[in-house]
CSV table of C-alpha atoms in Angstrom, one decimal:
chain,number,residue,atom,x,y,z
S,1,MET,CA,118.1,0.8,138.5
S,2,THR,CA,114.4,1.1,137.3
S,3,LEU,CA,111.4,1.5,139.5
S,4,VAL,CA,109.9,-1.7,138.2
S,5,ALA,CA,113.1,-3.6,138.9
S,6,LYS,CA,113.2,-2.1,142.4
S,7,LEU,CA,109.6,-3.2,143.1
S,8,ARG,CA,110.3,-6.7,141.9
S,9,SER,CA,113.4,-6.8,144.1
S,10,ASN,CA,111.4,-5.8,147.1
S,11,ARG,CA,108.7,-8.4,146.3
S,12,LEU,CA,111.3,-11.2,146.1
S,13,GLN,CA,113.1,-10.3,149.4
S,14,ALA,CA,110.9,-12.2,151.8
S,15,SER,CA,110.8,-15.4,149.8
S,16,LEU,CA,114.5,-15.2,149.0
S,17,SER,CA,115.3,-14.7,152.7
S,18,ALA,CA,113.3,-17.8,153.6
S,19,TYR,CA,115.0,-19.8,150.9
S,20,ARG,CA,118.4,-18.8,152.0
S,21,GLN,CA,117.6,-20.1,155.5
S,22,ARG,CA,116.3,-23.3,154.0
S,23,ASP,CA,119.4,-23.7,151.9
S,24,ALA,CA,121.6,-23.2,154.9
S,25,ALA,CA,119.5,-25.3,157.4
S,26,PRO,CA,121.2,-28.7,157.1
S,27,ASN,CA,124.1,-29.1,159.6
S,28,SER,CA,125.6,-32.0,157.7
S,29,PRO,CA,125.4,-33.7,154.3
S,30,ALA,CA,123.5,-36.6,156.0
S,31,GLU,CA,120.9,-34.1,157.3
S,32,ALA,CA,120.6,-32.5,153.9
S,33,ALA,CA,120.0,-35.9,152.2
S,34,ASP,CA,117.3,-36.7,154.8
S,35,MET,CA,115.6,-33.4,154.2
S,36,GLN,CA,115.7,-34.1,150.4
S,37,LEU,CA,113.9,-37.5,150.9
S,38,ALA,CA,111.2,-35.8,152.9
S,39,ASP,CA,110.8,-33.1,150.2
S,40,LEU,CA,110.7,-35.7,147.4
S,41,ASN,CA,107.9,-37.6,149.1
S,42,ALA,CA,105.9,-34.5,149.7
S,43,ALA,CA,106.4,-33.3,146.2
S,44,TRP,CA,105.6,-36.7,144.7
S,45,LYS,CA,102.4,-36.9,146.7
S,46,GLU,CA,101.3,-33.4,145.4
S,47,SER,CA,102.3,-34.2,141.8
S,48,LEU,CA,100.3,-37.5,141.9
S,49,ALA,CA,97.3,-35.7,143.2
S,50,GLY,CA,97.3,-32.9,140.6
S,51,SER,CA,99.1,-34.2,137.5
S,52,PRO,CA,97.9,-36.9,135.1
S,53,TRP,CA,101.5,-37.1,133.7
S,54,ALA,CA,102.8,-38.0,137.2
S,55,ARG,CA,100.2,-40.7,137.5
S,56,ALA,CA,101.1,-42.0,134.1
S,57,ILE,CA,104.8,-42.3,135.1
S,58,ALA,CA,103.9,-44.0,138.3
S,59,LYS,CA,101.8,-46.5,136.5
S,60,ALA,CA,104.3,-47.1,133.6
S,61,GLU,CA,107.2,-47.6,136.0
S,62,ASN,CA,105.3,-49.3,138.9
S,63,LEU,CA,106.4,-46.6,141.4
S,64,PRO,CA,105.1,-46.4,145.0
S,65,ASP,CA,103.3,-43.4,146.5
S,66,ARG,CA,106.3,-42.8,148.8
S,67,PHE,CA,109.9,-44.0,149.2
S,68,ALA,CA,111.3,-45.2,152.5
S,69,SER,CA,114.9,-44.3,151.6
S,70,TRP,CA,117.1,-43.1,148.9
S,71,ALA,CA,118.3,-46.7,148.4
S,72,GLU,CA,114.8,-47.8,147.6
S,73,PHE,CA,114.3,-44.8,145.3
S,74,ASP,CA,117.4,-45.5,143.3
S,75,ALA,CA,116.6,-49.3,143.1
S,76,ARG,CA,113.0,-48.8,142.0
S,77,THR,CA,113.2,-45.8,139.7
S,78,PRO,CA,114.7,-46.4,136.3
S,79,VAL,CA,116.9,-43.8,134.6
S,80,MET,CA,114.6,-41.5,132.6
S,81,ASP,CA,115.5,-39.7,129.4
S,82,LYS,CA,113.5,-37.6,126.9
S,83,LYS,CA,112.4,-40.7,124.9
S,84,ARG,CA,111.0,-42.4,128.0
S,85,LEU,CA,109.3,-39.3,129.2
S,86,ARG,CA,107.7,-38.7,125.8
S,87,GLN,CA,106.1,-42.1,126.1
S,88,SER,CA,104.5,-41.1,129.4
S,89,LEU,CA,103.3,-37.8,127.8
S,90,ALA,CA,101.9,-39.5,124.7
S,91,GLY,CA,98.9,-41.2,126.2
S,92,VAL,CA,97.8,-38.4,128.5
S,93,GLU,CA,95.1,-35.9,127.8
S,94,SER,CA,94.5,-32.8,129.9
S,95,SER,CA,92.3,-29.7,129.3
S,96,SER,CA,93.6,-27.9,132.4
S,97,ASP,CA,94.2,-24.2,131.7
S,98,LYS,CA,96.6,-24.2,134.5
S,99,VAL,CA,99.2,-26.1,132.5
S,100,GLN,CA,101.7,-24.3,130.3
S,101,TRP,CA,104.0,-26.0,127.8
S,102,ARG,CA,107.7,-25.5,127.2
S,103,ALA,CA,110.1,-26.8,124.6
S,104,THR,CA,113.8,-27.7,124.7
S,105,GLY,CA,116.2,-29.0,122.1
S,106,GLY,CA,119.7,-27.9,123.0
S,107,SER,CA,122.9,-29.6,122.1
S,108,THR,CA,121.3,-33.0,122.0
S,109,GLY,CA,119.1,-32.1,119.0
S,110,GLU,CA,116.1,-33.9,120.5
S,111,PRO,CA,113.1,-31.5,120.7
S,112,PHE,CA,111.1,-32.1,123.9
S,113,ASN,CA,107.8,-30.5,124.7
S,114,PHE,CA,106.7,-30.8,128.3
S,115,PRO,CA,104.0,-29.5,130.7
S,116,VAL,CA,104.7,-27.1,133.6
S,117,TRP,CA,102.7,-25.5,136.3
S,118,PRO,CA,103.0,-21.7,136.6
S,119,GLU,CA,104.5,-21.8,140.1
S,120,GLU,CA,107.4,-24.0,138.9
S,121,GLY,CA,109.0,-20.8,137.4
S,122,GLN,CA,109.0,-19.2,140.8
S,123,ILE,CA,111.1,-22.1,142.1
S,124,SER,CA,113.7,-21.6,139.3
S,125,GLY,CA,113.7,-17.9,140.1
S,126,LEU,CA,114.7,-18.6,143.7
S,127,ASP,CA,117.6,-20.7,142.6
S,128,ILE,CA,118.7,-18.1,140.1
S,129,TRP,CA,118.7,-15.3,142.7
S,130,LEU,CA,120.3,-17.5,145.4
S,131,GLY,CA,123.2,-18.2,143.0
S,132,ARG,CA,123.6,-14.6,142.0
S,133,ALA,CA,123.3,-13.2,145.5
S,134,ARG,CA,126.6,-15.1,146.2
S,135,LEU,CA,128.1,-12.8,143.5
S,136,ASP,CA,126.5,-9.6,145.1
S,137,ILE,CA,124.0,-9.5,142.3
S,138,HIS,CA,120.5,-8.5,143.1
S,139,PRO,CA,117.1,-8.6,141.2
S,140,ASP,CA,117.2,-4.8,140.7
S,141,ASP,CA,120.6,-4.7,139.1
S,142,PRO,CA,120.8,-3.8,135.4
S,143,VAL,CA,122.1,-6.6,133.2
S,144,PHE,CA,123.6,-7.1,129.7
S,145,LEU,CA,122.3,-10.2,128.0
S,146,LEU,CA,124.0,-11.8,125.1
S,147,TRP,CA,121.1,-14.1,124.4
S,148,GLY,CA,118.4,-15.4,122.0
S,149,HIS,CA,114.7,-16.2,122.5
S,150,ALA,CA,112.7,-18.5,120.3
S,151,HIS,CA,109.4,-16.7,120.8
S,152,LEU,CA,110.8,-13.7,119.0
S,153,LEU,CA,110.9,-15.7,115.8
S,154,GLY,CA,107.1,-15.7,115.6
S,155,THR,CA,105.1,-14.1,112.8
S,156,GLY,CA,101.9,-12.2,112.3
S,157,VAL,CA,100.1,-10.3,115.1
S,158,LYS,CA,101.2,-12.7,117.9
S,159,GLY,CA,104.9,-12.4,116.8
S,160,ALA,CA,104.6,-8.6,116.6
S,161,ILE,CA,103.0,-8.5,120.1
S,162,ASN,CA,105.8,-10.7,121.5
S,163,LYS,CA,108.5,-8.4,120.2
S,164,VAL,CA,106.8,-5.3,121.6
S,165,LYS,CA,106.3,-7.0,125.0
S,166,ARG,CA,109.9,-8.1,125.1
S,167,ARG,CA,111.3,-4.6,124.4
S,168,ALA,CA,108.9,-3.1,126.9
S,169,PHE,CA,109.8,-5.6,129.7
S,170,ASP,CA,113.5,-5.2,129.0
S,171,ARG,CA,113.2,-1.4,129.3
S,172,LEU,CA,111.2,-1.6,132.6
S,173,LEU,CA,113.6,-4.2,134.2
S,174,GLY,CA,116.8,-2.6,133.1
S,175,TYR,CA,117.8,-5.3,130.6
S,176,THR,CA,120.0,-4.7,127.6
S,177,ARG,CA,119.6,-7.5,125.1
S,178,VAL,CA,122.0,-8.3,122.3
S,179,SER,CA,121.2,-11.2,120.0
S,180,ALA,CA,123.5,-14.2,120.4
S,181,TYR,CA,122.3,-15.4,117.0
S,182,ALA,CA,124.2,-12.8,115.1
S,183,LEU,CA,128.0,-12.9,115.8
S,184,THR,CA,129.7,-11.1,112.9
S,185,PRO,CA,132.5,-8.7,113.7
S,186,ALA,CA,130.1,-5.8,113.0
S,187,ASP,CA,127.5,-7.3,115.4
S,188,LEU,CA,130.1,-7.9,118.1
S,189,ALA,CA,131.4,-4.3,117.8
S,190,ALA,CA,127.9,-2.9,118.0
S,191,GLY,CA,127.2,-5.1,121.0
S,192,CYS,CA,130.2,-3.7,122.8
S,193,ASP,CA,129.0,-0.2,122.0
S,194,ARG,CA,125.7,-0.9,123.8
S,195,LEU,CA,127.5,-2.6,126.7
S,196,LEU,CA,129.6,0.5,127.3
S,197,ALA,CA,126.6,2.9,126.8
S,198,ARG,CA,124.2,1.0,129.1
S,199,LYS,CA,126.6,0.5,132.0
S,200,PRO,CA,125.2,-2.8,133.4
S,201,ALA,CA,126.1,-4.4,136.8
S,202,TYR,CA,126.8,-7.8,135.3
S,203,VAL,CA,126.6,-9.8,132.0
S,204,ILE,CA,124.9,-13.1,131.1
S,205,GLY,CA,125.3,-15.0,127.9
S,206,TYR,CA,125.7,-18.2,126.0
S,207,SER,CA,129.2,-19.5,126.7
S,208,SER,CA,130.5,-19.7,123.2
S,209,ALA,CA,128.9,-16.3,122.3
S,210,LEU,CA,130.7,-14.8,125.3
S,211,ASP,CA,133.9,-16.3,124.1
S,212,ARG,CA,133.5,-14.8,120.6
S,213,PHE,CA,132.4,-11.4,122.0
S,214,ALA,CA,135.5,-11.3,124.3
S,215,ARG,CA,138.0,-12.2,121.6
S,216,HIS,CA,136.6,-9.7,119.2
S,217,ASN,CA,136.4,-6.8,121.7
S,218,SER,CA,139.7,-7.6,123.6
S,219,GLU,CA,141.2,-4.3,122.5
S,220,ARG,CA,138.4,-2.5,124.3
S,221,ALA,CA,139.1,-4.2,127.6
S,222,GLY,CA,140.3,-1.0,129.2
S,223,ASP,CA,137.0,0.8,128.6
S,224,ILE,CA,135.0,-2.3,129.7
S,225,ALA,CA,137.0,-2.5,133.0
S,226,LYS,CA,135.7,1.0,133.9
S,227,LEU,CA,132.2,-0.5,134.2
S,228,ASN,CA,133.4,-2.5,137.3
S,229,LEU,CA,131.2,-5.5,136.4
S,230,ARG,CA,130.5,-7.8,139.3
S,231,ALA,CA,130.5,-11.0,137.2
S,232,VAL,CA,130.1,-12.5,133.8
S,233,ILE,CA,127.6,-15.5,134.0
S,234,ALA,CA,128.1,-18.1,131.3
S,235,THR,CA,125.3,-20.5,130.6
S,236,ALA,CA,123.6,-23.0,128.2
S,237,GLU,CA,126.8,-24.8,127.3
S,238,GLY,CA,130.4,-25.4,128.2
S,239,PHE,CA,133.1,-23.0,126.9
S,240,PRO,CA,134.4,-23.9,123.4
S,241,ARG,CA,138.1,-23.5,124.3
S,242,SER,CA,140.4,-24.3,127.2
S,243,ASP,CA,141.3,-20.6,127.6
S,244,SER,CA,137.8,-19.3,127.2
S,245,ALA,CA,137.1,-18.4,130.8
S,246,GLU,CA,140.5,-16.6,131.0
S,247,VAL,CA,139.8,-14.6,127.8
S,248,VAL,CA,136.3,-13.6,128.9
S,249,SER,CA,137.5,-12.6,132.3
S,250,ARG,CA,140.3,-10.5,130.9
S,251,THR,CA,138.1,-8.7,128.4
S,252,PHE,CA,135.2,-8.0,130.8
S,253,GLY,CA,137.5,-7.3,133.8
S,254,ALA,CA,135.3,-9.5,136.0
S,255,PRO,CA,135.1,-13.0,137.4
S,256,VAL,CA,133.5,-15.6,135.1
S,257,ILE,CA,130.9,-17.9,136.7
S,258,MET,CA,129.2,-20.9,135.0
S,259,GLU,CA,125.5,-21.5,135.6
S,260,TYR,CA,124.7,-25.2,135.3
S,261,GLY,CA,121.2,-26.4,134.4
S,262,ALA,CA,118.8,-27.1,131.6
S,263,VAL,CA,115.5,-25.8,130.3
S,264,GLU,CA,113.6,-28.8,131.7
S,265,THR,CA,115.3,-28.6,135.1
S,266,GLY,CA,116.0,-24.9,135.7
S,267,PRO,CA,119.3,-23.9,137.4
S,268,LEU,CA,120.9,-26.7,139.3
S,269,ALA,CA,124.1,-25.1,140.6
S,270,TYR,CA,126.2,-21.9,140.3
S,271,GLN,CA,129.9,-22.2,140.0
S,272,ASP,CA,131.8,-21.2,143.2
S,273,HIS,CA,135.0,-19.1,143.2
S,274,ASP,CA,137.0,-22.3,143.6
S,275,GLY,CA,135.6,-23.7,140.4
S,276,SER,CA,133.3,-26.3,142.0
S,277,TYR,CA,129.4,-26.3,141.9
S,278,PRO,CA,127.4,-26.3,145.1
S,279,VAL,CA,124.1,-27.9,144.2
S,280,PHE,CA,120.8,-26.2,144.9
S,281,HIS,CA,120.0,-29.1,147.1
S,282,ALA,CA,116.7,-27.8,148.5
S,283,HIS,CA,115.1,-28.1,145.1
S,284,HIS,CA,117.1,-30.7,143.3
S,285,ARG,CA,118.7,-34.1,144.1
S,286,LEU,CA,121.7,-34.8,141.8
S,287,SER,CA,123.1,-38.3,141.7
S,288,LEU,CA,125.3,-40.5,139.4
S,289,ARG,CA,124.1,-43.2,137.0
S,290,GLY,CA,126.8,-45.6,138.3
S,291,GLY,CA,127.8,-48.9,136.8
S,292,GLU,CA,130.7,-49.3,134.4
S,293,GLY,CA,131.9,-47.4,131.3
S,294,PRO,CA,132.0,-43.7,130.4
S,295,ALA,CA,128.4,-43.1,131.5
S,296,ALA,CA,129.0,-44.2,135.1
S,297,ASN,CA,129.4,-40.5,136.1
S,298,GLU,CA,126.5,-39.2,134.2
S,299,ILE,CA,124.4,-36.7,136.2
S,300,LEU,CA,120.8,-37.7,137.1
S,301,VAL,CA,118.4,-35.1,138.3
S,302,THR,CA,115.4,-35.6,140.6
S,303,SER,CA,113.2,-32.6,141.3
S,304,LEU,CA,112.2,-32.0,144.9
S,305,TYR,CA,109.2,-29.8,144.4
S,306,PRO,CA,105.7,-30.4,142.9
S,307,ARG,CA,105.8,-30.5,139.1
S,308,ALA,CA,103.3,-31.2,136.3
S,309,LEU,CA,106.0,-33.6,134.8
S,310,PRO,CA,108.2,-34.8,137.8
S,311,LEU,CA,111.8,-35.4,136.9
S,312,MET,CA,113.0,-38.5,138.6
S,313,ARG,CA,116.6,-39.8,137.9
S,314,TYR,CA,116.4,-37.8,134.7
S,315,ALA,CA,119.5,-38.0,132.5
S,316,LEU,CA,120.8,-34.8,131.1
S,317,GLY,CA,123.7,-36.5,129.3
S,318,ASP,CA,126.4,-34.5,131.2
S,319,LEU,CA,129.2,-36.1,133.1
S,320,ALA,CA,130.5,-35.0,136.5
S,321,GLU,CA,133.8,-35.2,138.4
S,322,VAL,CA,133.1,-35.5,142.2
S,323,ALA,CA,135.1,-36.1,145.4
S,324,PRO,CA,134.2,-38.8,148.0
S,325,GLY,CA,133.0,-36.2,150.5
S,326,ASP,CA,130.6,-34.7,147.9
S,327,ILE,CA,128.2,-37.7,148.0
S,328,GLU,CA,125.8,-38.6,150.8
S,329,GLN,CA,123.2,-41.5,150.5
S,330,GLY,CA,123.8,-41.2,146.7
S,331,SER,CA,123.0,-37.5,146.7
S,332,LEU,CA,125.6,-35.1,145.2
S,333,MET,CA,126.0,-31.9,147.3
S,334,ARG,CA,128.8,-30.5,145.1
S,335,LEU,CA,130.2,-31.1,141.6
S,336,ARG,CA,133.9,-30.6,141.2
S,337,ARG,CA,133.6,-30.3,137.4
S,338,VAL,CA,130.9,-30.7,134.8
S,339,VAL,CA,132.0,-32.3,131.5
S,340,GLY,CA,128.9,-31.2,129.6
S,341,ARG,CA,127.4,-29.7,126.5
S,342,CYS,CA,129.2,-27.3,124.3
S,343,ASN,CA,127.4,-25.6,121.5
S,344,ASP,CA,129.2,-23.7,118.8
S,345,VAL,CA,129.0,-21.0,116.2
S,346,VAL,CA,128.3,-21.6,112.5
S,347,ILE,CA,130.0,-19.5,109.8
S,348,LEU,CA,127.7,-19.4,106.9
S,349,PRO,CA,128.9,-19.1,103.2
S,350,ASN,CA,128.2,-15.4,103.2
S,351,ALA,CA,130.5,-15.0,106.2
S,352,ALA,CA,127.7,-14.4,108.6
S,353,VAL,CA,128.3,-15.9,112.0
S,354,VAL,CA,125.3,-17.6,113.8
S,355,HIS,CA,125.1,-19.2,117.2
S,356,SER,CA,124.1,-22.9,117.0
S,357,GLU,CA,121.2,-22.3,119.5
S,358,ALA,CA,119.4,-20.4,116.7
S,359,PHE,CA,118.8,-23.7,115.0
S,360,THR,CA,117.4,-25.2,118.1
S,361,HIS,CA,114.9,-22.4,118.5
S,362,CYS,CA,113.8,-22.7,114.9
S,363,VAL,CA,113.2,-26.5,115.0
S,364,ARG,CA,112.5,-27.6,118.5
S,365,ASP,CA,108.7,-27.2,118.7
S,366,ILE,CA,107.9,-29.0,115.4
S,367,PRO,CA,105.7,-32.0,116.6
S,368,GLU,CA,106.4,-34.3,113.7
S,369,LEU,CA,110.2,-34.3,114.3
S,370,ASP,CA,111.9,-36.7,116.8
S,371,ALA,CA,115.6,-35.6,116.7
S,372,PHE,CA,117.7,-33.4,114.4
S,373,GLN,CA,121.2,-32.6,113.5
S,374,VAL,CA,122.6,-29.6,111.7
S,375,VAL,CA,125.1,-30.8,109.0
S,376,ILE,CA,127.9,-28.4,108.0
S,377,ASP,CA,129.7,-29.1,104.7
S,378,GLU,CA,132.5,-26.6,104.2
S,379,GLY,CA,131.5,-23.8,101.8
S,380,THR,CA,127.8,-24.7,101.7
S,381,TRP,CA,124.7,-23.7,103.6
S,382,PRO,CA,123.7,-25.8,106.6
S,383,ARG,CA,121.3,-28.7,106.0
S,384,ILE,CA,119.1,-30.4,108.6
S,385,ARG,CA,119.3,-34.1,109.1
S,386,TYR,CA,116.3,-35.5,111.1
S,387,THR,CA,114.5,-38.6,112.4
S,388,ALA,CA,110.7,-38.9,112.2
S,389,SER,CA,108.1,-41.5,111.4
S,390,ALA,CA,107.6,-39.9,108.0
S,391,ASP,CA,108.9,-37.1,105.9
S,392,LEU,CA,108.1,-33.7,107.4
S,393,PRO,CA,105.0,-32.2,105.9
S,394,ASP,CA,105.5,-29.2,103.5
S,395,SER,CA,103.9,-26.9,106.2
S,396,ALA,CA,106.6,-27.8,108.8
S,397,VAL,CA,109.4,-27.5,106.3
S,398,SER,CA,108.1,-24.1,105.2
S,399,GLU,CA,107.8,-22.9,108.8
S,400,ILE,CA,111.3,-24.0,109.8
S,401,ARG,CA,112.7,-22.3,106.6
S,402,ARG,CA,110.7,-19.1,107.5
S,403,ARG,CA,112.3,-19.0,110.9
S,404,LEU,CA,115.8,-19.7,109.6
S,405,SER,CA,115.4,-16.9,107.1
S,406,LEU,CA,114.8,-14.5,110.0
S,407,ILE,CA,118.3,-15.4,111.2
S,408,ASP,CA,119.8,-15.1,107.7
S,409,HIS,CA,118.0,-14.8,104.4
S,410,GLY,CA,120.4,-17.3,102.9
S,411,MET,CA,118.9,-20.1,104.9
S,412,GLU,CA,115.4,-19.7,103.4
S,413,GLU,CA,116.0,-22.8,101.1
S,414,THR,CA,117.6,-25.0,103.8
S,415,ALA,CA,117.7,-28.6,102.7
S,416,PHE,CA,116.2,-31.5,104.8
S,417,GLU,CA,117.3,-35.1,105.0
S,418,ARG,CA,115.3,-37.8,106.8
S,419,VAL,CA,117.4,-40.7,108.2
S,420,ASP,CA,116.7,-43.8,110.3
S,421,ASP,CA,119.0,-42.8,113.1
S,422,ILE,CA,121.5,-40.2,114.3
S,423,ALA,CA,124.6,-41.6,116.0
S,424,LEU,CA,125.1,-41.0,119.7
S,425,SER,CA,128.2,-39.6,121.5
S,426,MET,CA,130.0,-41.6,124.2
S,427,ALA,CA,127.8,-39.8,126.8
S,428,GLY,CA,124.7,-41.2,125.0
S,429,LYS,CA,123.7,-37.8,123.4
S,430,HIS,CA,123.0,-36.8,119.9
S,431,LYS,CA,125.5,-34.3,118.6
S,432,MET,CA,123.6,-31.4,117.3
S,433,MET,CA,126.3,-30.1,115.0
S,434,ALA,CA,128.0,-32.4,112.5
S,435,ARG,CA,130.9,-30.9,110.5
S,436,ASN,CA,132.2,-32.7,107.4
């Protein structure tokens, strides 16, 4: 435990305690749904007052200032997706220095840049620590991260500063970070050496990267068990194999818990020990699309706190299994299972192994690009298939190649192919990885 981590933990205790009480306040699912409606109306009112993007959505979709019931909300609010939200963003200008911008691409291969207010991150933080508190994990506990961050791909003075800041913050907070972009046997063995040396309390990582780490280091399970890890938290994607959770748990000697959410939503639920997902219902209303066909159980997310870009019946593209008692007034209080995104690793011609999320981080903030797909032809270097109104300018191609070359030098001449469309999966999502 570091001093800075301890101070952060102390600072969070009051707000976490209040949030725990708020989470536990409803005496029934019906009461929780009523509280959610009140929170939605309060958040929507504040967003309309402070956000030009909220006002643009209200105008485009002819939405009222408040909703009398969840039935009215579901009837009047269309299902939103990235394409629809981009249209709301497109015509809005804002010079507010309060607004920050984030980007996501993920397994859909559809880059999406969206505005956020600084306080939105505090809300996500409360959900994170509420979920981890159920695992006896606290903000001052040291953590081992099998992770990747797009901002570390920067160049020049700003890129150098970001790298220095990241290393400094990690040291102060007790973080041990191992790249999920590099997954060769040598990388995985070195990562295990760092895990054993730093003695963290828990582990967080991309699901498929954890699977690969666990399989490669399975013979060291005895040494890892001596760390007495409290949990392994898998995130960003579903596991790549049916036995992944079992293999990861056996190697790390700890229970495996999935964190469910997305960049644009923040954490939505933490898996319980029975395998289900209690929803963070004080901040998010989850519902199902409904109707007929495979998309009937698609998860829709509505944010219940003020946002620069309110998410209302926002489709992530994930499918849920639920039980009748999990639904109240259309609101999901618990997910029995999520049938969702699963990213993968890519084996390059030089035998280097790269997590697919690396491609997202290299491509997602290119403004001229609408959607992309990484095409893998056996024995050749990956190429990028994309949709856009015109061919990418040379400057954009050069920047993507520069970033990819930081992952592996062999990708510095990556080929690009513009197409009219990229086929959708049954869940209505672009598949980011296409293997021929």
